[in-house]
Amino acid sequence: MPDSPQLAVAQNPLASLVDMGGPVMYVLVALAVLGLLTFFYLIITGTLFSPRSGGRVRRDVAQWEQAERATIPDQPAGFFARCNPMHGLARRAMSGITQGEPDDMLRENLAQGAQKALQPFEAPLKIIEVIAALAPLLGLLGTVMGMMEAFSAMATTEGRASASQLSGGIYEALTTTAAGLVIAIPFAAIAAWCEFRLRRLNSQMNERLLGILNSAPAKTMANAARGTARTNDSARQDTYQPARVAHAAG
């Protein structure tokens, strides 16, 4: 007994889409699958590796400031805390200030680290943006191909094409246009949301690092004071050293 049309469509939905929209539907379906996989990858990567200024980072900075910027907190032991690049950037900033690293060099190193922390999210976002831009163009391409098919049917029949012959090409044209818009609209919204999230993460990261760097002048003054004290002590030792040597020689 032959299968019913409904059963055939249920068994092979991709073939039914190609029948409705033509070969362009293959490319549109592939773009939709790629976009969904990229979006899920971006969500998982953002959950694990996004630079978050969470409670642990704030506690470490507060502990470092309470210790008069002399002791750097220990590296976090939790899995999610180790995946957060903000911990490494904060420790790098605190270490640079504690060791008296030049301000320009420290800021450049932190800027490079912050840019590196956001690099895993740039390529997936670009893929989603490209899909959102290409889907309407591919839908338009399917529209042109469908209209060409319709006019080709009219040409072969010398202008006496039936409505059924014309409707196939027009139906294909409208189907690809609708499919391109259905794919492009949600991915354009996803791209805008992801870009907003990246800008917010970048802003929070810069605020946290600037908050740490703003304590550098106080640390520099403290180092200068300690350096002056060491210089005075050395001068006093140099003053009394000849007397001790002379006494020992005598």
mmCIF file of N, CA, C and O in Angstrom, residues 48-116:
data_model
loop_
_atom_site.group_PDB
_atom_site.id
_atom_site.type_symbol
_atom_site.label_atom_id
_atom_site.label_comp_id
_atom_site.label_asym_id
_atom_site.label_seq_id
_atom_site.Cartn_x
_atom_site.Cartn_y
_atom_site.Cartn_z
ATOM 1 N N LEU A 48 30.732 29.557 31.419
ATOM 2 C CA LEU A 48 31.938 29.046 32.070
ATOM 3 C C LEU A 48 33.079 30.063 32.081
ATOM 4 O O LEU A 48 33.762 30.220 33.104
ATOM 5 N N PHE A 49 33.297 30.749 30.967
ATOM 6 C CA PHE A 49 34.538 31.512 30.796
ATOM 7 C C PHE A 49 34.331 33.019 30.672
ATOM 8 O O PHE A 49 35.272 33.720 30.293
ATOM 9 N N SER A 50 33.170 33.530 30.944
ATOM 10 C CA SER A 50 32.984 34.978 30.864
ATOM 11 C C SER A 50 33.634 35.656 32.066
ATOM 12 O O SER A 50 33.582 35.142 33.185
ATOM 13 N N PRO A 51 34.279 36.820 31.874
ATOM 14 C CA PRO A 51 34.916 37.537 32.991
ATOM 15 C C PRO A 51 33.871 38.223 33.866
ATOM 16 O O PRO A 51 33.336 39.267 33.517
ATOM 17 N N ARG A 52 33.596 37.640 35.010
ATOM 18 C CA ARG A 52 32.559 38.148 35.908
ATOM 19 C C ARG A 52 33.205 38.715 37.166
ATOM 20 O O ARG A 52 34.075 38.077 37.760
ATOM 21 N N SER A 53 32.752 39.902 37.547
ATOM 22 C CA SER A 53 33.226 40.522 38.787
ATOM 23 C C SER A 53 32.316 40.089 39.928
ATOM 24 O O SER A 53 31.513 40.857 40.451
ATOM 25 N N GLY A 54 32.427 38.822 40.297
ATOM 26 C CA GLY A 54 31.553 38.250 41.301
ATOM 27 C C GLY A 54 31.994 38.570 42.712
ATOM 28 O O GLY A 54 32.909 39.366 42.969
ATOM 29 N N GLY A 55 31.336 37.872 43.647
ATOM 30 C CA GLY A 55 31.627 38.117 45.055
ATOM 31 C C GLY A 55 33.036 37.724 45.447
ATOM 32 O O GLY A 55 33.658 38.373 46.290
ATOM 33 N N ARG A 56 33.582 36.646 44.837
ATOM 34 C CA ARG A 56 34.936 36.225 45.190
ATOM 35 C C ARG A 56 35.961 37.262 44.769
ATOM 36 O O ARG A 56 36.929 37.536 45.502
ATOM 37 N N VAL A 57 35.773 37.874 43.601
ATOM 38 C CA VAL A 57 36.701 38.908 43.157
ATOM 39 C C VAL A 57 36.642 40.109 44.089
ATOM 40 O O VAL A 57 37.679 40.662 44.485
ATOM 41 N N ARG A 58 35.441 40.509 44.476
ATOM 42 C CA ARG A 58 35.319 41.651 45.387
ATOM 43 C C ARG A 58 35.931 41.347 46.749
ATOM 44 O O ARG A 58 36.583 42.212 47.356
ATOM 45 N N ARG A 59 35.762 40.121 47.236
ATOM 46 C CA ARG A 59 36.359 39.757 48.520
ATOM 47 C C ARG A 59 37.881 39.736 48.453
ATOM 48 O O ARG A 59 38.563 40.169 49.395
ATOM 49 N N ASP A 60 38.428 39.261 47.338
ATOM 50 C CA ASP A 60 39.884 39.250 47.189
ATOM 51 C C ASP A 60 40.455 40.666 47.156
ATOM 52 O O ASP A 60 41.490 40.940 47.782
ATOM 53 N N VAL A 61 39.789 41.553 46.433
ATOM 54 C CA VAL A 61 40.266 42.941 46.376
ATOM 55 C C VAL A 61 40.155 43.599 47.746
ATOM 56 O O VAL A 61 41.071 44.310 48.191
ATOM 57 N N ALA A 62 39.038 43.349 48.459
ATOM 58 C CA ALA A 62 38.880 43.916 49.796
ATOM 59 C C ALA A 62 39.933 43.361 50.760
ATOM 60 O O ALA A 62 40.509 44.100 51.576
ATOM 61 N N GLN A 63 40.226 42.073 50.664
ATOM 62 C CA GLN A 63 41.258 41.466 51.514
ATOM 63 C C GLN A 63 42.636 42.042 51.201
ATOM 64 O O GLN A 63 43.438 42.294 52.110
ATOM 65 N N TRP A 64 42.900 42.261 49.914
ATOM 66 C CA TRP A 64 44.176 42.846 49.526
ATOM 67 C C TRP A 64 44.320 44.278 50.030
ATOM 68 O O TRP A 64 45.397 44.688 50.479
ATOM 69 N N GLU A 65 43.257 45.047 49.989
ATOM 70 C CA GLU A 65 43.306 46.421 50.488
ATOM 71 C C GLU A 65 43.421 46.456 52.011
ATOM 72 O O GLU A 65 44.111 47.307 52.567
ATOM 73 N N GLN A 66 42.756 45.542 52.694
ATOM 74 C CA GLN A 66 42.871 45.488 54.148
ATOM 75 C C GLN A 66 44.262 45.095 54.592
ATOM 76 O O GLN A 66 44.714 45.497 55.665
ATOM 77 N N ALA A 67 44.949 44.297 53.771
ATOM 78 C CA ALA A 67 46.326 43.917 54.087
ATOM 79 C C ALA A 67 47.329 44.977 53.643
ATOM 80 O O ALA A 67 48.530 44.684 53.554
ATOM 81 N N GLU A 68 46.847 46.190 53.363
ATOM 82 C CA GLU A 68 47.685 47.320 52.948
ATOM 83 C C GLU A 68 48.455 47.002 51.676
ATOM 84 O O GLU A 68 49.605 47.398 51.500
ATOM 85 N N ARG A 69 47.809 46.240 50.785
ATOM 86 C CA ARG A 69 48.334 45.953 49.446
ATOM 87 C C ARG A 69 49.689 45.268 49.488
ATOM 88 O O ARG A 69 50.528 45.465 48.604
ATOM 89 N N ALA A 70 49.914 44.489 50.525
ATOM 90 C CA ALA A 70 51.189 43.793 50.661
ATOM 91 C C ALA A 70 51.066 42.301 50.417
ATOM 92 O O ALA A 70 52.052 41.647 50.080
ATOM 93 N N THR A 71 49.864 41.727 50.586
ATOM 94 C CA THR A 71 49.654 40.289 50.446
ATOM 95 C C THR A 71 48.585 40.039 49.399
ATOM 96 O O THR A 71 47.459 40.545 49.528
ATOM 97 N N ILE A 72 48.924 39.263 48.383
ATOM 98 C CA ILE A 72 47.981 38.924 47.330
ATOM 99 C C ILE A 72 47.178 37.705 47.752
ATOM 100 O O ILE A 72 47.756 36.725 48.235
ATOM 101 N N PRO A 73 45.853 37.726 47.637
ATOM 102 C CA PRO A 73 45.050 36.569 48.041
ATOM 103 C C PRO A 73 45.409 35.327 47.230
ATOM 104 O O PRO A 73 45.932 35.401 46.129
ATOM 105 N N ASP A 74 45.131 34.172 47.829
ATOM 106 C CA ASP A 74 45.419 32.907 47.164
ATOM 107 C C ASP A 74 44.514 32.724 45.953
ATOM 108 O O ASP A 74 43.410 33.271 45.886
ATOM 109 N N GLN A 75 44.991 31.921 45.022
ATOM 110 C CA GLN A 75 44.209 31.618 43.828
ATOM 111 C C GLN A 75 42.997 30.774 44.204
ATOM 112 O O GLN A 75 43.115 29.842 45.005
ATOM 113 N N PRO A 76 41.818 31.072 43.657
ATOM 114 C CA PRO A 76 40.620 30.293 44.022
ATOM 115 C C PRO A 76 40.756 28.845 43.594
ATOM 116 O O PRO A 76 41.377 28.525 42.580
ATOM 117 N N ALA A 77 40.125 27.961 44.374
ATOM 118 C CA ALA A 77 40.240 26.529 44.126
ATOM 119 C C ALA A 77 39.034 25.961 43.394
ATOM 120 O O ALA A 77 39.099 24.861 42.868
ATOM 121 N N GLY A 78 37.913 26.648 43.367
ATOM 122 C CA GLY A 78 36.722 26.132 42.717
ATOM 123 C C GLY A 78 36.860 26.091 41.197
ATOM 124 O O GLY A 78 37.611 26.873 40.596
ATOM 125 N N PHE A 79 36.103 25.182 40.561
ATOM 126 C CA PHE A 79 36.188 25.026 39.108
ATOM 127 C C PHE A 79 35.695 26.274 38.392
ATOM 128 O O PHE A 79 36.360 26.798 37.501
ATOM 129 N N PHE A 80 34.516 26.761 38.769
ATOM 130 C CA PHE A 80 33.953 27.936 38.102
ATOM 131 C C PHE A 80 34.797 29.173 38.375
ATOM 132 O O PHE A 80 34.911 30.052 37.516
ATOM 133 N N ALA A 81 35.392 29.249 39.557
ATOM 134 C CA ALA A 81 36.250 30.396 39.859
ATOM 135 C C ALA A 81 37.528 30.366 39.030
ATOM 136 O O ALA A 81 38.004 31.403 38.568
ATOM 137 N N ARG A 82 38.079 29.170 38.799
ATOM 138 C CA ARG A 82 39.285 29.069 37.967
ATOM 139 C C ARG A 82 38.989 29.383 36.508
ATOM 140 O O ARG A 82 39.854 29.875 35.785
ATOM 141 N N CYS A 83 37.771 29.071 36.058
ATOM 142 C CA CYS A 83 37.400 29.374 34.676
ATOM 143 C C CYS A 83 37.172 30.860 34.442
ATOM 144 O O CYS A 83 37.201 31.317 33.302
ATOM 145 N N ASN A 84 36.921 31.611 35.507
ATOM 146 C CA ASN A 84 36.639 33.035 35.377
ATOM 147 C C ASN A 84 37.947 33.795 35.171
ATOM 148 O O ASN A 84 38.784 33.861 36.084
ATOM 149 N N PRO A 85 38.192 34.388 33.990
ATOM 150 C CA PRO A 85 39.458 35.100 33.771
ATOM 151 C C PRO A 85 39.586 36.374 34.588
ATOM 152 O O PRO A 85 40.684 36.932 34.682
ATOM 153 N N MET A 86 38.508 36.828 35.202
ATOM 154 C CA MET A 86 38.591 38.043 36.003
ATOM 155 C C MET A 86 39.472 37.845 37.224
ATOM 156 O O MET A 86 40.124 38.790 37.682
ATOM 157 N N HIS A 87 39.508 36.627 37.756
ATOM 158 C CA HIS A 87 40.387 36.360 38.897
ATOM 159 C C HIS A 87 41.847 36.558 38.515
ATOM 160 O O HIS A 87 42.618 37.188 39.248
ATOM 161 N N GLY A 88 42.244 36.023 37.353
ATOM 162 C CA GLY A 88 43.619 36.196 36.912
ATOM 163 C C GLY A 88 43.966 37.651 36.622
ATOM 164 O O GLY A 88 45.071 38.111 36.959
ATOM 165 N N LEU A 89 43.041 38.398 36.029
ATOM 166 C CA LEU A 89 43.303 39.807 35.753
ATOM 167 C C LEU A 89 43.419 40.616 37.040
ATOM 168 O O LEU A 89 44.285 41.486 37.164
ATOM 169 N N ALA A 90 42.539 40.333 37.999
ATOM 170 C CA ALA A 90 42.609 41.054 39.273
ATOM 171 C C ALA A 90 43.907 40.739 40.010
ATOM 172 O O ALA A 90 44.564 41.640 40.563
ATOM 173 N N ARG A 91 44.303 39.463 40.020
ATOM 174 C CA ARG A 91 45.559 39.096 40.665
ATOM 175 C C ARG A 91 46.751 39.721 39.934
ATOM 176 O O ARG A 91 47.728 40.112 40.568
ATOM 177 N N ARG A 92 46.665 39.800 38.608
ATOM 178 C CA ARG A 92 47.745 40.440 37.851
ATOM 179 C C ARG A 92 47.865 41.913 38.205
ATOM 180 O O ARG A 92 48.972 42.444 38.347
ATOM 181 N N ALA A 93 46.728 42.594 38.344
ATOM 182 C CA ALA A 93 46.756 44.012 38.713
ATOM 183 C C ALA A 93 47.291 44.191 40.130
ATOM 184 O O ALA A 93 48.137 45.064 40.382
ATOM 185 N N MET A 94 46.819 43.372 41.060
ATOM 186 C CA MET A 94 47.296 43.498 42.446
ATOM 187 C C MET A 94 48.776 43.164 42.552
ATOM 188 O O MET A 94 49.523 43.815 43.289
ATOM 189 N N SER A 95 49.225 42.150 41.804
ATOM 190 C CA SER A 95 50.646 41.792 41.830
ATOM 191 C C SER A 95 51.507 42.906 41.248
ATOM 192 O O SER A 95 52.581 43.220 41.781
ATOM 193 N N GLY A 96 51.049 43.520 40.149
ATOM 194 C CA GLY A 96 51.825 44.601 39.558
ATOM 195 C C GLY A 96 51.952 45.800 40.477
ATOM 196 O O GLY A 96 53.013 46.417 40.574
ATOM 197 N N ILE A 97 50.871 46.133 41.167
ATOM 198 C CA ILE A 97 50.930 47.270 42.101
ATOM 199 C C ILE A 97 51.807 46.935 43.284
ATOM 200 O O ILE A 97 52.602 47.755 43.755
ATOM 201 N N THR A 98 51.686 45.728 43.812
ATOM 202 C CA THR A 98 52.480 45.340 44.975
ATOM 203 C C THR A 98 53.967 45.330 44.660
ATOM 204 O O THR A 98 54.798 45.748 45.473
ATOM 205 N N GLN A 99 54.329 44.876 43.459
ATOM 206 C CA GLN A 99 55.738 44.804 43.070
ATOM 207 C C GLN A 99 56.264 46.108 42.498
ATOM 208 O O GLN A 99 57.425 46.164 42.099
ATOM 209 N N GLY A 100 55.432 47.131 42.445
ATOM 210 C CA GLY A 100 55.889 48.426 41.949
ATOM 211 C C GLY A 100 56.129 48.468 40.457
ATOM 212 O O GLY A 100 57.017 49.187 39.981
ATOM 213 N N GLU A 101 55.332 47.726 39.678
ATOM 214 C CA GLU A 101 55.489 47.732 38.225
ATOM 215 C C GLU A 101 55.085 49.092 37.663
ATOM 216 O O GLU A 101 54.153 49.719 38.171
ATOM 217 N N PRO A 102 55.779 49.583 36.639
ATOM 218 C CA PRO A 102 55.403 50.883 36.046
ATOM 219 C C PRO A 102 53.953 50.899 35.601
ATOM 220 O O PRO A 102 53.429 49.908 35.088
ATOM 221 N N ASP A 103 53.313 52.047 35.798
ATOM 222 C CA ASP A 103 51.874 52.148 35.554
ATOM 223 C C ASP A 103 51.537 51.899 34.085
ATOM 224 O O ASP A 103 50.571 51.197 33.775
ATOM 225 N N ASP A 104 52.317 52.453 33.170
ATOM 226 C CA ASP A 104 52.023 52.289 31.746
ATOM 227 C C ASP A 104 52.123 50.829 31.319
ATOM 228 O O ASP A 104 51.262 50.317 30.585
ATOM 229 N N MET A 105 53.162 50.162 31.776
ATOM 230 C CA MET A 105 53.336 48.756 31.416
ATOM 231 C C MET A 105 52.231 47.898 32.010
ATOM 232 O O MET A 105 51.706 46.986 31.356
ATOM 233 N N LEU A 106 51.847 48.194 33.253
ATOM 234 C CA LEU A 106 50.794 47.426 33.906
ATOM 235 C C LEU A 106 49.463 47.612 33.189
ATOM 236 O O LEU A 106 48.723 46.636 32.964
ATOM 237 N N ARG A 107 49.145 48.842 32.819
ATOM 238 C CA ARG A 107 47.889 49.087 32.110
ATOM 239 C C ARG A 107 47.875 48.402 30.736
ATOM 240 O O ARG A 107 46.850 47.870 30.310
ATOM 241 N N GLU A 108 49.004 48.411 30.044
ATOM 242 C CA GLU A 108 49.067 47.753 28.744
ATOM 243 C C GLU A 108 48.883 46.246 28.885
ATOM 244 O O GLU A 108 48.152 45.616 28.103
ATOM 245 N N ASN A 109 49.511 45.652 29.890
ATOM 246 C CA ASN A 109 49.362 44.211 30.104
ATOM 247 C C ASN A 109 47.928 43.850 30.477
ATOM 248 O O ASN A 109 47.392 42.833 30.017
ATOM 249 N N LEU A 110 47.299 44.670 31.298
ATOM 250 C CA LEU A 110 45.910 44.399 31.670
ATOM 251 C C LEU A 110 44.973 44.571 30.478
ATOM 252 O O LEU A 110 44.003 43.824 30.336
ATOM 253 N N ALA A 111 45.255 45.567 29.636
ATOM 254 C CA ALA A 111 44.426 45.751 28.444
ATOM 255 C C ALA A 111 44.536 44.552 27.511
ATOM 256 O O ALA A 111 43.534 44.083 26.950
ATOM 257 N N GLN A 112 45.733 44.026 27.339
ATOM 258 C CA GLN A 112 45.903 42.837 26.509
ATOM 259 C C GLN A 112 45.202 41.630 27.126
ATOM 260 O O GLN A 112 44.597 40.821 26.415
ATOM 261 N N GLY A 113 45.296 41.495 28.460
ATOM 262 C CA GLY A 113 44.610 40.381 29.117
ATOM 263 C C GLY A 113 43.101 40.485 29.007
ATOM 264 O O GLY A 113 42.414 39.470 28.805
ATOM 265 N N ALA A 114 42.572 41.704 29.125
ATOM 266 C CA ALA A 114 41.126 41.886 28.997
ATOM 267 C C ALA A 114 40.659 41.577 27.575
ATOM 268 O O ALA A 114 39.610 40.956 27.372
ATOM 269 N N GLN A 115 41.447 42.000 26.584
ATOM 270 C CA GLN A 115 41.091 41.690 25.202
ATOM 271 C C GLN A 115 41.143 40.188 24.947
ATOM 272 O O GLN A 115 40.281 39.627 24.256
ATOM 273 N N LYS A 116 42.125 39.516 25.508
ATOM 274 C CA LYS A 116 42.234 38.068 25.343
ATOM 275 C C LYS A 116 41.080 37.344 26.029
ATOM 276 O O LYS A 116 40.626 36.291 25.551
#
